[in-house]
Every structure is written in structure tokens, then in C-alpha cells.
Amino acid sequence: MTDQARESGPRLAAFSVTSIATGGFNIPLQTYLPAFYATAIGMDLATVGLVFMISRLWSAAADPLIGWASDHTRTKMGRRKPWILGGGLLFLLSLFAVFSPPAGASPLYLGGWLLLLCLGWTATSTPLYAWGGEMAASPVERARVQAYIQTGSSIGIFLVLVLPALLDAMGRGNPEIRVGSMGALVAAVLVVGMLLIALLFREPTVPARPSVTVNWRQGMSAVLRDRALWRIVASDFFVALGQGFRTAVFLFFVTRYMGMASPALLLMLQYAFGILAAPLWARISYRFGRLRTLVMAEAVQVAINLTVLLLTPDRMWLFVLLIVGQGLTQGSGNLMLRSMIYDVADRHRESSGIERAGLFSSIFNVTTNAAYAVAVGIALPVIGLLGFDPRSSGTEGLAGMHLFFAVGPALGHALSIVVICWRGREGRRSITGASGLPSA
């Protein structure tokens, strides 16, 4: 990779505005939209669940294809920009259709527009992360760029969480206004982000390599053969698995065990501090390197989750402290791993002359979706086996649910450390060589 000028803070902030929209979209997709279509629109609950599950699987399947295609697109605008702008337009159009549906919208209406919405979202976010990975060549600068993008995503999540609370305070919290306002917020930020990228940013010219024949099978073969890549991706899977365990049980733990009427304020508190997490851990990585920082961040997550074992309903002060700690470590492992993946892409580019940064970046979205699906599939049956019944108002199973809420996430984060550090001599060289880091 050729030497690149260091991007200024304001320019990286402008580049990351689009990630506010792509990050903020996750909250309504996972939490508000399914309930809205099941209640306000009146669709069958099982049908809504099936439609949203298919859309998530569709997004996961589309990610590697879009990553590969954006690697090999050649236009006057560049490789990533056409995808971000084109995907952004599809994202924008579908937002209005899904967040402001007509009365009596059918499952076919929801399914069709939701597939287009997820496609537009993926076509915007995957090339955005890949372009961010190519903005810098050094490990420190890559961590810095990814910190800006991830901070934008955290800001988006926080804004979308605050909006329903503000509407409720104003007496305008009915489902149609709440969901429509979320869609409008994401759309407005997306328009600003697309304009900034279109007007202010230009991709470096990529020299043509006519002697290299590129196809998607070669790209997937490269993914399957690269041990360093899979160690990074597997570590990210377990990071997301730990996060997914916690998310799946959080509502039950807060309302049933801690006795709070609404978990919204705690989520807002966590994501408010989460805005500080990416720049904080990026700075730590400047001193200790990304691999050591990853291990430290995940070890802190293990400690925070195991401390949950000390929680009792009368220790709300301790729960608030742990929520703040969760916010300050939020996404820290993902940040380090995402910046490391572009070093693997550099190695592939140097050895084969083929660009695979977009393809490798897209693998993270696939593993994240898979981890969240696995987390829900494990967490809910396990707390059921431990005696918890959400339909019961008694205390049966609360101790078992409390145990899983602490140990499950801790186990996921601990496994992420094991995977990234488990190596013989060959594995040790592969990871430190891929990330440009000394061993931790």
C-alpha cells in the first residue's frame, strides 16, 4: 500500500456521519419494528418473526457478495463510493416504506421492502467500513479511523434510544409516531452522510491488474484457507456471542430480577458512555498495540460480567456502575479486530495482487448475525431449563436466570481471548504477522 496522508479529525468525523445512520438503524430493526408490525399493523406474531428472520439471513448472505463486488468495482468515482451512494439511495427509499407503511400492510409488503432495506443497508455499511480500512496503512492510524466509524455507530444507537423517551415525555409516544420518527431520523442523517462522502471524499486510484483473473470462488477460497483471518473472525464471533447472551436476557433481568419498570434508561446510560469507548480504547492501543489491547478489553468485559453475580435487587448502585463499565468497554474488542482485518487484506494484496478488503470486512457482518442468532437460540432455552418462566410472576428460576446473565456473557468474552491467543509457533507468527503486533 502506498503512503497516505493522515486524515484530520474533522474529515474523519465527516466520513463517519453515514455510520450514525447505519448504526442507529440496528435498534429499531431488532427491537421496535417487529413489535410495531405485530401490534399497530396487526400482523400475526409468527409471520412477523419469520419475515424478520429471513431478512437477517438475507443480509448475512448478501454481505460477502457486496464486499467482493465492491473490491472489484472500477468506476471514475472509485470502488466503494458508488456502492455507498447507490446502496444509500436504496436504503433511504426503503426506510420510508418500512417505517411509514400504509394501513393494513400485508406480510408481502413488509417482506419485499424489508429485503430491499437490508440490502441497501448492507450495500452502504460494508463498503464504508472497507474504505475506512484503506484510509490508513499503519496499525495506529487504522485503529484511529475505525474508532471514528464505531463512535458514529454508537452515537446513532444513542440518538435512536433517546428519541422514544423524548416523544413519550411530550405525550406523542404512540407507535406510529415513534417508529415513523425513528425512520425519519435515520433518513435525515443518512442524507447528510451521503452528501459529505459525495462532495468531500475521493478514493485513491487503484492501478489495473489485467494479468490477474478475479472471481468470487477465488475470494471465498482465500477466506477459507487463511488461518490468521479465521482466528480474528472467530474471536469476533465470541465477542458478539457474549454481547448476544447479555442482550437476549437483559430485559428479563432488569424487570424481573432487579425490579425496574423500564430498562430504557439503563440502555441510554450504557450507550451514552459507549460513545466514549472507541476513542478511549483506540488511544490505549496506540501504547500497547491492538492485540494486547484486545485481550485487556475482553478481560475487563469478563470481570464486569462476573461481578454481576454480586448483584441483588437492593444494589442498584452497583448495577449502574456495571452499566457504565459496559458502556466504556462497548465494542472495544470489535474495534481492535476490525482494524486488524485490513492488515490481512494488505498481505493478500501484496502476495496475489487481488483486493479483498471489502470481502474480508463483510465476514464480520456474517459472523455477527450468526452469533446473535446462536445467542438467542442458546440463552432462552437455557434460562428456561434453569426454571425461569416469563409468564410467571413468582421468583422461580430468577436465581438461574441471574447466573446465566453473568456467566454466559463472561464465557463468550473469555472464549474470544482464548481463540486469539491460542497458538503454537506457526499460529503465533500468523497472528502477529497479520496484525503487525507483538504477541500479547
Coordinates of C-alpha atoms in Angstrom, one line a residue:
M1 CA 0.0 0.0 0.0
T2 CA 1.3 3.5 -0.8
D3 CA 1.9 6.1 1.9
Q4 CA -1.2 8.0 2.7
A5 CA -1.6 11.4 4.3
R6 CA -3.1 11.3 7.8
E7 CA -6.7 12.3 7.7
S8 CA -7.7 15.1 10.1
G9 CA -10.2 14.6 12.9
P10 CA -12.9 16.8 11.2
R11 CA -12.6 14.9 7.9
L12 CA -12.9 11.5 9.7
A13 CA -15.9 12.8 11.6
A14 CA -17.5 13.9 8.3
F15 CA -16.7 10.5 6.8
S16 CA -18.3 8.7 9.8
V17 CA -21.7 10.6 9.7
T18 CA -23.0 7.8 7.5
S19 CA -22.2 5.3 10.2
I20 CA -24.5 7.2 12.6
A21 CA -27.4 6.1 10.2
T22 CA -26.2 2.5 9.6
G23 CA -25.5 2.0 13.4
G24 CA -28.7 3.7 14.6
F25 CA -30.8 1.5 12.3
N26 CA -29.9 -1.6 14.3
I27 CA -32.1 -0.6 17.3
P28 CA -35.4 -0.3 15.5
L29 CA -34.6 -3.3 13.4
Q30 CA -34.1 -5.6 16.4
T31 CA -36.5 -4.1 18.9
Y32 CA -39.2 -1.7 17.7
L33 CA -40.1 -2.7 14.2
P34 CA -41.2 -6.4 14.9
A35 CA -43.4 -5.2 17.8
F36 CA -44.8 -2.4 15.7
Y37 CA -45.9 -4.7 12.8
A38 CA -47.3 -7.2 15.3
T39 CA -49.4 -4.7 17.2
A40 CA -50.1 -1.4 15.3
I41 CA -50.3 -3.1 11.9
G42 CA -51.9 -6.3 13.3
M43 CA -49.8 -9.0 11.6
D44 CA -49.5 -12.5 13.1
L45 CA -46.6 -12.7 15.5
A46 CA -45.2 -15.9 14.0
T47 CA -45.4 -14.3 10.5
V48 CA -43.5 -11.2 11.7
G49 CA -40.8 -13.3 13.3
L50 CA -40.4 -15.3 10.1
V51 CA -40.1 -12.2 7.9
F52 CA -37.5 -10.6 10.1
M53 CA -35.5 -13.8 10.4
I54 CA -35.4 -14.2 6.7
S55 CA -34.4 -10.5 6.2
R56 CA -31.5 -11.0 8.7
L57 CA -30.3 -14.2 6.9
W58 CA -30.6 -12.4 3.6
S59 CA -28.4 -9.5 4.9
A60 CA -25.8 -12.0 6.1
A61 CA -25.8 -13.8 2.7
A62 CA -25.5 -10.6 0.8
D63 CA -22.6 -9.2 2.8
P64 CA -19.8 -11.3 1.3
L65 CA -21.1 -10.7 -2.3
I66 CA -21.3 -7.0 -1.8
G67 CA -17.9 -7.0 -0.2
W68 CA -16.4 -8.9 -3.1
A69 CA -18.2 -6.8 -5.7
S70 CA -17.0 -3.5 -4.1
D71 CA -13.4 -4.8 -4.1
H72 CA -13.5 -5.2 -7.9
T73 CA -15.7 -2.3 -9.0
R74 CA -13.9 0.1 -11.3
T75 CA -15.6 3.5 -11.9
K76 CA -14.4 7.1 -12.2
M77 CA -15.8 7.6 -8.7
G78 CA -13.8 4.7 -7.3
R79 CA -14.7 1.3 -5.9
R80 CA -16.5 1.9 -2.6
K81 CA -18.2 5.3 -3.3
P82 CA -20.7 4.0 -6.0
W83 CA -21.8 1.3 -3.6
I84 CA -22.2 3.6 -0.6
L85 CA -24.2 6.2 -2.6
G86 CA -26.2 3.6 -4.6
G87 CA -26.9 1.5 -1.5
G88 CA -27.7 4.6 0.4
L89 CA -30.4 5.6 -2.1
L90 CA -32.0 2.2 -1.8
F91 CA -31.6 2.3 2.0
L92 CA -33.3 5.8 2.0
L93 CA -36.2 4.8 -0.2
S94 CA -36.9 1.6 1.8
L95 CA -36.7 3.4 5.1
F96 CA -39.8 5.4 4.3
A97 CA -41.7 2.3 3.0
V98 CA -40.9 0.2 6.1
F99 CA -41.1 2.8 8.8
S100 CA -44.3 4.5 7.4
P101 CA -46.3 1.7 6.0
P102 CA -49.9 2.1 4.7
A103 CA -52.7 0.9 7.0
G104 CA -53.3 -2.8 6.7
A105 CA -49.9 -3.5 5.1
S106 CA -49.5 -7.2 4.2
P107 CA -46.7 -9.6 5.1
L108 CA -45.7 -9.5 1.4
Y109 CA -45.4 -5.7 1.6
L110 CA -43.2 -6.0 4.7
G111 CA -41.1 -8.8 3.3
G112 CA -40.4 -7.2 0.0
W113 CA -39.5 -3.8 1.4
L114 CA -37.6 -5.3 4.3
L115 CA -35.4 -7.3 2.0
L116 CA -34.6 -4.2 -0.1
L117 CA -34.0 -2.2 3.1
C118 CA -31.5 -4.8 4.4
L119 CA -29.8 -4.9 1.0
G120 CA -29.5 -1.1 0.9
W121 CA -28.2 -1.1 4.5
T122 CA -25.6 -3.8 3.7
A123 CA -24.5 -2.1 0.4
T124 CA -23.9 1.1 2.4
S125 CA -22.2 -0.1 5.5
T126 CA -19.9 -2.9 4.2
P127 CA -18.1 -0.7 1.6
L128 CA -18.0 2.1 4.2
Y129 CA -16.0 0.0 6.7
A130 CA -13.8 -1.3 3.9
W131 CA -13.0 2.2 2.6
G132 CA -12.2 3.2 6.2
G133 CA -9.8 0.3 6.5
E134 CA -8.0 1.6 3.4
M135 CA -7.6 5.2 4.6
A136 CA -4.5 4.4 6.5
A137 CA -1.6 1.9 6.3
S138 CA -0.2 1.9 9.9
P139 CA -1.8 -0.1 12.8
V140 CA -2.2 3.1 14.9
E141 CA -4.0 5.0 12.1
R142 CA -6.2 2.1 11.2
A143 CA -7.4 1.9 14.8
R144 CA -8.0 5.6 14.8
V145 CA -10.1 5.5 11.6
Q146 CA -12.2 2.6 12.9
A147 CA -12.6 4.4 16.2
Y148 CA -14.3 7.3 14.4
I149 CA -16.6 5.0 12.4
Q150 CA -17.5 3.0 15.5
T151 CA -18.1 6.1 17.6
G152 CA -20.5 7.3 14.8
S153 CA -22.4 4.0 15.1
S154 CA -22.6 4.4 18.9
I155 CA -24.0 8.0 18.5
G156 CA -26.6 6.7 16.1
I157 CA -27.7 4.0 18.6
F158 CA -27.9 6.5 21.4
L159 CA -29.9 9.0 19.4
V160 CA -32.4 6.3 18.4
L161 CA -32.8 5.3 22.0
V162 CA -33.3 8.9 23.2
L163 CA -36.0 9.7 20.6
P164 CA -38.8 7.4 22.0
A165 CA -38.1 8.8 25.5
L166 CA -38.5 12.3 24.3
L167 CA -41.7 11.5 22.4
D168 CA -43.1 9.8 25.5
A169 CA -42.3 12.9 27.6
M170 CA -44.1 15.1 25.0
G171 CA -47.1 12.9 25.1
R172 CA -46.6 11.8 21.5
G173 CA -45.4 8.2 22.1
N174 CA -47.9 6.3 20.0
P175 CA -46.4 3.5 17.9
E176 CA -46.9 5.2 14.5
I177 CA -45.2 8.4 15.5
R178 CA -42.5 6.7 17.4
V179 CA -41.5 4.3 14.6
G180 CA -42.0 7.0 11.9
S181 CA -39.8 9.4 13.8
M182 CA -37.0 6.8 14.1
G183 CA -37.1 6.2 10.4
A184 CA -37.1 10.0 9.7
L185 CA -34.1 10.5 12.0
V186 CA -32.1 7.7 10.3
A187 CA -33.0 9.0 6.9
A188 CA -32.0 12.6 7.7
V189 CA -28.6 11.6 9.0
L190 CA -28.1 9.2 6.0
V191 CA -28.8 12.1 3.5
V192 CA -26.2 14.3 5.3
G193 CA -23.6 11.5 5.4
M194 CA -24.1 10.6 1.7
L195 CA -23.7 14.3 0.7
L196 CA -20.5 14.6 2.7
I197 CA -19.0 11.5 1.2
A198 CA -20.0 12.5 -2.3
L199 CA -18.6 16.0 -2.0
L200 CA -15.6 15.7 0.3
F201 CA -14.0 12.3 -0.3
R202 CA -12.2 10.8 -3.3
E203 CA -10.8 7.3 -3.3
P204 CA -7.2 6.7 -4.3
T205 CA -6.8 5.4 -7.8
V206 CA -6.3 1.6 -7.9
P207 CA -4.0 0.5 -10.7
A208 CA -5.5 -2.0 -13.1
R209 CA -4.1 -5.5 -12.9
P210 CA -5.0 -7.1 -16.3
S211 CA -2.9 -10.2 -15.7
V212 CA -5.0 -11.2 -12.6
T213 CA -8.2 -13.1 -13.1
V214 CA -10.6 -12.4 -10.3
N215 CA -13.7 -14.4 -9.4
W216 CA -15.8 -14.9 -6.3
R217 CA -14.7 -18.5 -5.9
Q218 CA -11.1 -17.4 -5.6
G219 CA -12.1 -14.9 -2.9
M220 CA -14.0 -17.4 -0.9
S221 CA -11.2 -19.9 -1.2
A222 CA -8.8 -17.3 0.2
V223 CA -11.1 -16.7 3.1
L224 CA -11.3 -20.5 3.9
R225 CA -7.6 -21.0 3.7
D226 CA -6.3 -18.1 5.8
R227 CA -5.8 -19.2 9.4
A228 CA -5.0 -15.7 10.7
L229 CA -8.2 -14.4 9.2
W230 CA -10.3 -17.1 10.8
R231 CA -8.7 -16.6 14.2
I232 CA -9.6 -12.9 14.0
V233 CA -13.1 -13.7 12.8
A234 CA -13.6 -16.5 15.3
S235 CA -12.6 -14.1 18.1
D236 CA -15.1 -11.6 16.9
F237 CA -17.8 -14.3 16.8
F238 CA -17.3 -14.9 20.5
V239 CA -17.2 -11.2 21.3
A240 CA -20.6 -10.9 19.6
L241 CA -21.8 -14.1 21.2
G242 CA -21.1 -12.7 24.7
Q243 CA -22.9 -9.5 23.7
G244 CA -25.8 -11.5 22.3
F245 CA -26.2 -13.6 25.5
R246 CA -26.5 -10.4 27.5
T247 CA -28.9 -8.7 25.1
A248 CA -31.2 -11.8 25.0
V249 CA -31.6 -11.8 28.8
F250 CA -31.2 -8.1 29.6
L251 CA -34.9 -7.2 29.6
F252 CA -35.9 -10.2 31.8
F253 CA -33.0 -9.5 34.2
V254 CA -33.8 -5.8 34.6
T255 CA -37.6 -6.1 35.0
R256 CA -37.9 -9.4 36.9
Y257 CA -34.7 -9.7 39.0
M258 CA -33.8 -6.0 39.6
G259 CA -37.5 -5.0 39.7
M260 CA -37.2 -1.9 37.3
A261 CA -40.3 -1.0 35.3
S262 CA -38.4 0.1 32.2
P263 CA -34.8 -0.8 31.0
A264 CA -34.7 2.1 28.6
L265 CA -32.9 4.5 30.9
L266 CA -30.2 1.9 31.6
L267 CA -29.7 1.3 27.9
M268 CA -29.5 5.1 27.3
L269 CA -26.9 5.3 30.1
Q270 CA -24.8 2.5 28.6
Y271 CA -24.8 3.9 25.1
A272 CA -24.1 7.4 26.3
F273 CA -20.8 6.1 27.8
G274 CA -20.4 3.9 24.8
I275 CA -19.8 7.0 22.7
L276 CA -16.5 7.4 24.6
A277 CA -15.5 3.8 24.3
A278 CA -14.0 3.7 20.8
P279 CA -11.7 6.7 21.2
L280 CA -10.7 5.5 24.7
W281 CA -9.6 2.1 23.5
A282 CA -8.1 3.4 20.4
R283 CA -5.7 5.5 22.5
I284 CA -4.9 2.6 24.7
S285 CA -4.0 0.6 21.6
Y286 CA -1.6 3.3 20.5
R287 CA 0.5 2.5 23.5
F288 CA 0.1 -1.3 24.0
G289 CA -0.7 -2.5 20.4
R290 CA -4.0 -3.8 19.2
L291 CA -3.6 -7.5 20.2
R292 CA -2.7 -6.6 23.8
T293 CA -5.5 -4.0 23.9
L294 CA -8.0 -6.6 22.6
V295 CA -7.0 -9.0 25.4
M296 CA -7.2 -6.3 28.0
A297 CA -10.6 -5.1 26.8
E298 CA -12.1 -8.6 26.8
A299 CA -10.7 -9.4 30.2
V300 CA -12.4 -6.3 31.6
Q301 CA -15.6 -7.5 30.0
V302 CA -15.2 -10.9 31.7
A303 CA -14.6 -9.1 35.1
I304 CA -17.7 -6.8 34.6
N305 CA -20.0 -9.7 33.8
L306 CA -18.8 -11.9 36.6
T307 CA -19.3 -9.0 39.0
V308 CA -23.0 -9.3 38.1
L309 CA -23.0 -12.4 40.4
L310 CA -22.8 -9.9 43.3
L311 CA -25.9 -8.1 42.3
T312 CA -29.1 -8.1 44.4
P313 CA -32.2 -6.0 43.8
D314 CA -31.2 -3.6 46.6
R315 CA -27.8 -2.9 45.0
M316 CA -29.0 -0.8 42.2
W317 CA -25.9 1.5 42.6
L318 CA -23.7 -1.5 41.7
F319 CA -25.8 -2.3 38.7
V320 CA -25.5 1.4 37.5
L321 CA -21.7 1.2 37.9
L322 CA -21.6 -2.0 35.9
I323 CA -23.7 -0.5 33.2
V324 CA -21.3 2.5 33.0
G325 CA -18.4 0.0 32.8
Q326 CA -20.2 -1.9 30.0
G327 CA -20.6 1.4 28.1
L328 CA -16.9 2.3 28.5
T329 CA -15.9 -1.1 27.1
Q330 CA -18.6 -1.3 24.4
G331 CA -17.3 -2.5 21.1
S332 CA -13.7 -2.3 22.2
G333 CA -12.9 -5.9 21.1
N334 CA -14.8 -5.4 17.8
L335 CA -12.8 -2.2 17.2
M336 CA -9.4 -3.9 17.5
L337 CA -10.4 -6.9 15.4
R338 CA -11.9 -4.8 12.6
S339 CA -8.7 -2.8 12.3
M340 CA -6.6 -5.9 12.3
I341 CA -8.5 -7.5 9.4
Y342 CA -7.2 -4.9 6.9
D343 CA -3.6 -6.0 7.7
V344 CA -4.6 -9.5 6.4
A345 CA -6.1 -7.8 3.3
D346 CA -2.8 -6.0 2.8
R347 CA -0.9 -9.3 2.9
H348 CA -3.3 -10.8 0.3
R349 CA -3.0 -7.8 -1.9
E350 CA 0.8 -7.9 -1.8
S351 CA 1.0 -11.6 -2.5
S352 CA -1.7 -12.0 -5.1
G353 CA -2.4 -8.5 -6.5
I354 CA -6.1 -9.0 -5.6
E355 CA -8.1 -6.6 -3.5
R356 CA -10.1 -8.4 -0.8
A357 CA -10.6 -5.8 1.9
G358 CA -14.3 -5.5 1.3
L359 CA -14.8 -9.3 1.2
F360 CA -12.9 -9.7 4.5
S361 CA -14.7 -6.8 6.1
S362 CA -18.1 -8.3 5.2
I363 CA -17.2 -11.6 7.0
F364 CA -17.6 -9.6 10.3
N365 CA -21.3 -8.9 9.5
V366 CA -21.9 -12.5 8.7
T367 CA -20.4 -13.8 11.9
T368 CA -22.1 -11.0 14.0
N369 CA -25.5 -12.0 12.6
A370 CA -24.7 -15.7 13.2
A371 CA -23.5 -15.0 16.8
Y372 CA -26.7 -13.1 17.7
A373 CA -28.8 -15.9 16.2
V374 CA -26.9 -18.5 18.1
A375 CA -27.0 -16.4 21.3
V376 CA -30.8 -16.2 21.3
G377 CA -31.1 -19.8 20.4
I378 CA -29.0 -20.8 23.4
A379 CA -29.9 -18.2 26.0
L380 CA -33.7 -18.5 26.1
P381 CA -33.8 -22.3 26.3
V382 CA -31.1 -22.4 28.9
I383 CA -32.8 -19.9 31.3
G384 CA -36.0 -22.0 30.7
L385 CA -34.2 -25.1 31.8
L386 CA -32.9 -23.3 34.8
G387 CA -36.5 -22.7 35.8
F388 CA -37.3 -19.2 34.6
D389 CA -40.8 -18.7 33.1
P390 CA -41.5 -15.1 31.8
R391 CA -45.3 -15.8 32.1
S392 CA -45.0 -16.5 35.9
S393 CA -45.0 -13.7 38.4
G394 CA -43.2 -15.8 41.0
T395 CA -39.5 -16.0 41.9
E396 CA -38.9 -19.4 40.5
G397 CA -35.9 -19.5 38.2
L398 CA -34.7 -16.0 38.9
A399 CA -31.5 -17.3 40.5
G400 CA -30.8 -19.4 37.4
M401 CA -31.5 -16.5 35.1
H402 CA -29.2 -14.3 37.2
L403 CA -26.5 -16.9 36.9
F404 CA -26.7 -17.1 33.2
F405 CA -26.9 -13.3 32.8
A406 CA -23.5 -13.2 34.5
V407 CA -21.7 -16.3 33.3
G408 CA -23.0 -16.5 29.7
P409 CA -21.6 -13.2 28.5
A410 CA -18.4 -13.7 30.5
L411 CA -17.9 -17.1 28.8
G412 CA -18.3 -15.5 25.4
H413 CA -15.7 -12.8 26.0
A414 CA -13.3 -15.3 27.7
L415 CA -13.5 -17.6 24.6
S416 CA -12.6 -14.6 22.4
I417 CA -9.4 -14.3 24.3
V418 CA -8.7 -18.0 24.1
V419 CA -9.2 -18.0 20.3
I420 CA -7.0 -15.0 19.6
C421 CA -4.2 -16.2 21.9
W422 CA -4.3 -20.0 21.3
R423 CA -1.4 -20.6 19.0
G424 CA 1.6 -22.8 18.5
R425 CA 4.7 -21.3 16.9
E426 CA 3.1 -21.2 13.5
G427 CA -0.2 -19.8 14.8
R428 CA 1.8 -17.2 16.8
R429 CA 3.6 -16.0 13.7
S430 CA 0.4 -15.9 11.7
I431 CA -1.5 -13.6 14.1
T432 CA 1.4 -11.3 15.0
G433 CA 2.3 -11.1 11.3
A434 CA -1.3 -10.4 10.2
S435 CA -1.8 -7.7 12.8
G436 CA 1.6 -6.1 12.8
L437 CA 1.7 -6.6 16.6
P438 CA 4.0 -8.1 19.1
S439 CA 2.4 -11.1 20.9
A440 CA 0.4 -10.2 23.9

